[in-house]
XYZ file of C-alpha atoms in Angstrom:
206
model
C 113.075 -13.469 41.923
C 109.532 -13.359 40.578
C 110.751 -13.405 36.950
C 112.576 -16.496 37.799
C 109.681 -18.459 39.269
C 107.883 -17.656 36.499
C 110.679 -18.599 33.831
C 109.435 -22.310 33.910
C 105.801 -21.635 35.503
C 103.611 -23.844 32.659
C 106.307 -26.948 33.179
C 103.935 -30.045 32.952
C 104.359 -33.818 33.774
C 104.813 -36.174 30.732
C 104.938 -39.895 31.476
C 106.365 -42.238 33.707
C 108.774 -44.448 32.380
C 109.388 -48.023 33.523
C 111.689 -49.284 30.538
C 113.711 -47.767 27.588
C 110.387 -48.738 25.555
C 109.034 -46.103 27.291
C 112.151 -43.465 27.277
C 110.794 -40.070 25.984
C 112.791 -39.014 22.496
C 112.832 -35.325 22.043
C 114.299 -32.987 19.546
C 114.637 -30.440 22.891
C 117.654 -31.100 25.105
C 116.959 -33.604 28.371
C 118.375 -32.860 31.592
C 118.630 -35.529 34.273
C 118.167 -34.950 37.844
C 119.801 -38.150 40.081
C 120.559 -38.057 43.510
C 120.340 -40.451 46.717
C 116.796 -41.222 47.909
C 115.604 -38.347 50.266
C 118.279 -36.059 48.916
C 115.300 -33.170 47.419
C 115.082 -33.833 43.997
C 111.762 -33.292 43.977
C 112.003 -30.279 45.712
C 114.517 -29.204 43.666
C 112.689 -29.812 40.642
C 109.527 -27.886 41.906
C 111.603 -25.019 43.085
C 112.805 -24.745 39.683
C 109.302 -25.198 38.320
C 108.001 -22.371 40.865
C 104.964 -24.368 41.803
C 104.545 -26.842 44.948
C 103.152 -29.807 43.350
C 104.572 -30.828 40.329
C 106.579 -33.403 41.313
C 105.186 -35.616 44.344
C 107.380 -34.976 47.647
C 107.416 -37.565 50.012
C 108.978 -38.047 53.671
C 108.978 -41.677 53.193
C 112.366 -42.237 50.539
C 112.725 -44.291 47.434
C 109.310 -43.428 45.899
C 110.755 -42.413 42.774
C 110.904 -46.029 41.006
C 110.333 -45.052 37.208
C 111.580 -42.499 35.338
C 109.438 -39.160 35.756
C 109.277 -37.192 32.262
C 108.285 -33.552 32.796
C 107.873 -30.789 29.770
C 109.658 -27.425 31.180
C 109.229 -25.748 27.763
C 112.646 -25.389 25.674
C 113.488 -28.998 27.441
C 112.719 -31.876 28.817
C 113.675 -33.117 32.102
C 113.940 -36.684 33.355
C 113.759 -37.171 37.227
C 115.404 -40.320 38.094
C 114.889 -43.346 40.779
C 117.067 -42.350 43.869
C 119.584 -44.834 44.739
C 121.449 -45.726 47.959
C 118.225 -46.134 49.921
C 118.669 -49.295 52.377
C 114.831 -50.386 53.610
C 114.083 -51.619 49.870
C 114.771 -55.141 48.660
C 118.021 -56.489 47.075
C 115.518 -56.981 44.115
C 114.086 -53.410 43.688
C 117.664 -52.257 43.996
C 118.834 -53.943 41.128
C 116.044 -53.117 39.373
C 116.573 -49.442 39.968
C 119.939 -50.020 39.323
C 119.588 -51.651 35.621
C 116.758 -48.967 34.405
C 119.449 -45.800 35.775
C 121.974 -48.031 33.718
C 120.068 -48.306 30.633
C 118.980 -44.647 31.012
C 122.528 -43.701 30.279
C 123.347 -46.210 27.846
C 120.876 -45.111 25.365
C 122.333 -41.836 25.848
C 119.095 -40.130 26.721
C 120.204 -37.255 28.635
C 122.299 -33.809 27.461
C 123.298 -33.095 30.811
C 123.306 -34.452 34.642
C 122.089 -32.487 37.027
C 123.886 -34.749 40.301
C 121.932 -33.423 43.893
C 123.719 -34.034 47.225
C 123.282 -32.966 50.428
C 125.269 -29.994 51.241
C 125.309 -30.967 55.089
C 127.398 -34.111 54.226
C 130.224 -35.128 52.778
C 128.968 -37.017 49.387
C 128.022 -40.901 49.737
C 129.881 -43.590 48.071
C 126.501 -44.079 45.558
C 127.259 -40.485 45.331
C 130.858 -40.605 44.078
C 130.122 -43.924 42.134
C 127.274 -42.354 39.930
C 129.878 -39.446 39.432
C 132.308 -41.873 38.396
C 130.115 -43.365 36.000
C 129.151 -40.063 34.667
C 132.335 -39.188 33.829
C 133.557 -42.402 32.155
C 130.953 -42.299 29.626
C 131.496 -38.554 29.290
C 128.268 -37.313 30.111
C 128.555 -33.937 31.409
C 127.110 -32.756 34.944
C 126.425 -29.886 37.451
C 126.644 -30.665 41.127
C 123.825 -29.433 42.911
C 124.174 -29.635 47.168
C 120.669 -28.625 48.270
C 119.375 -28.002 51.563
C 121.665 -25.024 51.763
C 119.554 -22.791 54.324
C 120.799 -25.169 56.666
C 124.613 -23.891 56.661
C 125.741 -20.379 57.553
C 127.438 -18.562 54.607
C 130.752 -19.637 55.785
C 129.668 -23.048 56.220
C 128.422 -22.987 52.851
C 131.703 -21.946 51.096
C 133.828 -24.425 52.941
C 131.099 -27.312 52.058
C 131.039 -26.422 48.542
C 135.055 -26.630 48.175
C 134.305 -30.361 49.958
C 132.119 -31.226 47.335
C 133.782 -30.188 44.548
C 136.868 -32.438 45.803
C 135.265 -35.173 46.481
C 133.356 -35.054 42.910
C 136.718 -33.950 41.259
C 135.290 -31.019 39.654
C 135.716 -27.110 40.121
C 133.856 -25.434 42.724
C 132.511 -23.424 40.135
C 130.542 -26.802 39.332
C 129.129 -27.115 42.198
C 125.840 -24.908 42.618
C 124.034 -24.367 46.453
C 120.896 -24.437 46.312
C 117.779 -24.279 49.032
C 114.307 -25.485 47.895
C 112.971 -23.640 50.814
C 114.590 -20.084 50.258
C 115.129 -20.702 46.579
C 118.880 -20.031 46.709
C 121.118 -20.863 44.037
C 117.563 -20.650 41.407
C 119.683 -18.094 39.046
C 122.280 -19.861 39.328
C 120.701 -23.468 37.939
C 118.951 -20.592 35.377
C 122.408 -19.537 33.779
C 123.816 -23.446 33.677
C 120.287 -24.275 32.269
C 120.782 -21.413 29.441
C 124.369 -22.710 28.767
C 123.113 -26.437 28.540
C 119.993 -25.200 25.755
C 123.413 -22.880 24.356
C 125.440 -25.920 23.588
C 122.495 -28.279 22.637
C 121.510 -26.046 19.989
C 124.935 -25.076 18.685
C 125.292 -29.061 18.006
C 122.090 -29.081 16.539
C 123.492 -26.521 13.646
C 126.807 -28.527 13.046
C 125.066 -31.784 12.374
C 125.602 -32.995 9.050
């Protein structure tokens, strides 16, 4: 477990994006994270980074509004505004809503990594962002976090949900726990396959 805290130890924030002006270009791979406000992606993302701190955690949700660059070595990833939160204005929604849109429509992300809660049964933002993923094929790992809050078999049964409801395997769908770190080696091996196939389409291009 050490060795994989360590694997992304010197990860280090970039910029925060508030347009595609701003939208970091890279010759490494980018990997999204998305989720519903309050869902743990930044949690997530500093589990994976083994440090506390490198992404901001908040208890108040929807303070991800731009588009968080971070340098974790052989990629980049791109944290993205939650959506589905309710206390914000119809405004700031929209305007969430348009830079996600354009995020994806400039094609500047490899791979999705989509966070639910594992306690739940995905949201209709949830399903919709899937949806959206997969018409403009751009391929994605579920991730349900907060998984030390289910019992093994509570966990299985969950995942199975998920992987329904997202239309996917349940081999897609990866349980993880910021707090115990479970599920890190497994979000290690799909990370490996992503930087696989990222530079295997490097070699083929003309």
């Amino acid at each position: 477990m050490e060795e994989l805290l360590l694997k992304f130890s010197n990860a280090k924030f970039i910029i925060s994006a508030a347009d595609k002006s701003q939208f970091v270009k890279s010759d490494k791979p980018v990997i999204a994270v998305c989720g519903k406000s309050n869902v743990g992606k930044s949690s997530f993302i500093n589990m994976l980074a083994g440090r506390k701190k490198l992404a901001k955690v908040s208890k108040d949700p929807g303070r991800t509004r731009l588009v968080n660059y971070f340098d974790f070595g052989p990629f980049i990833l791109a944290d993205l505004p939650g959506y589905g939160y309710a206390s914000v204005s119809k405004q700031e929604k929209l305007k969430w809503a348009r830079l996600l849109e354009t995020f994806f429509a400039e094609r500047c992300a490899d791979h999705v990594f989509a966070l639910c809660d594992i306690r739940h049964k995905p949201t209709a933002d949830d399903l919709q962002m899937a949806e959206y993923l997969y018409y403009n094929l751009i391929p994605f790992t579920v991730i349900a976090t907060k998984a030390d809050k289910l019992s093994r078999a509570q966990i299985a049964k969950s995942v199975q949900t998920v992987a329904t409801a997202y239309k996917c395997g349940a081999g897609d769908v990866l349980a993880t726990s910021s707090e115990t770190r479970q599920g890190l080696d497994k979000v290690h091996s799909k990370i490996d396959s992503v930087l696989e196939i990222f530079e295997n389409k490097s070699k083929n291009l003309p």
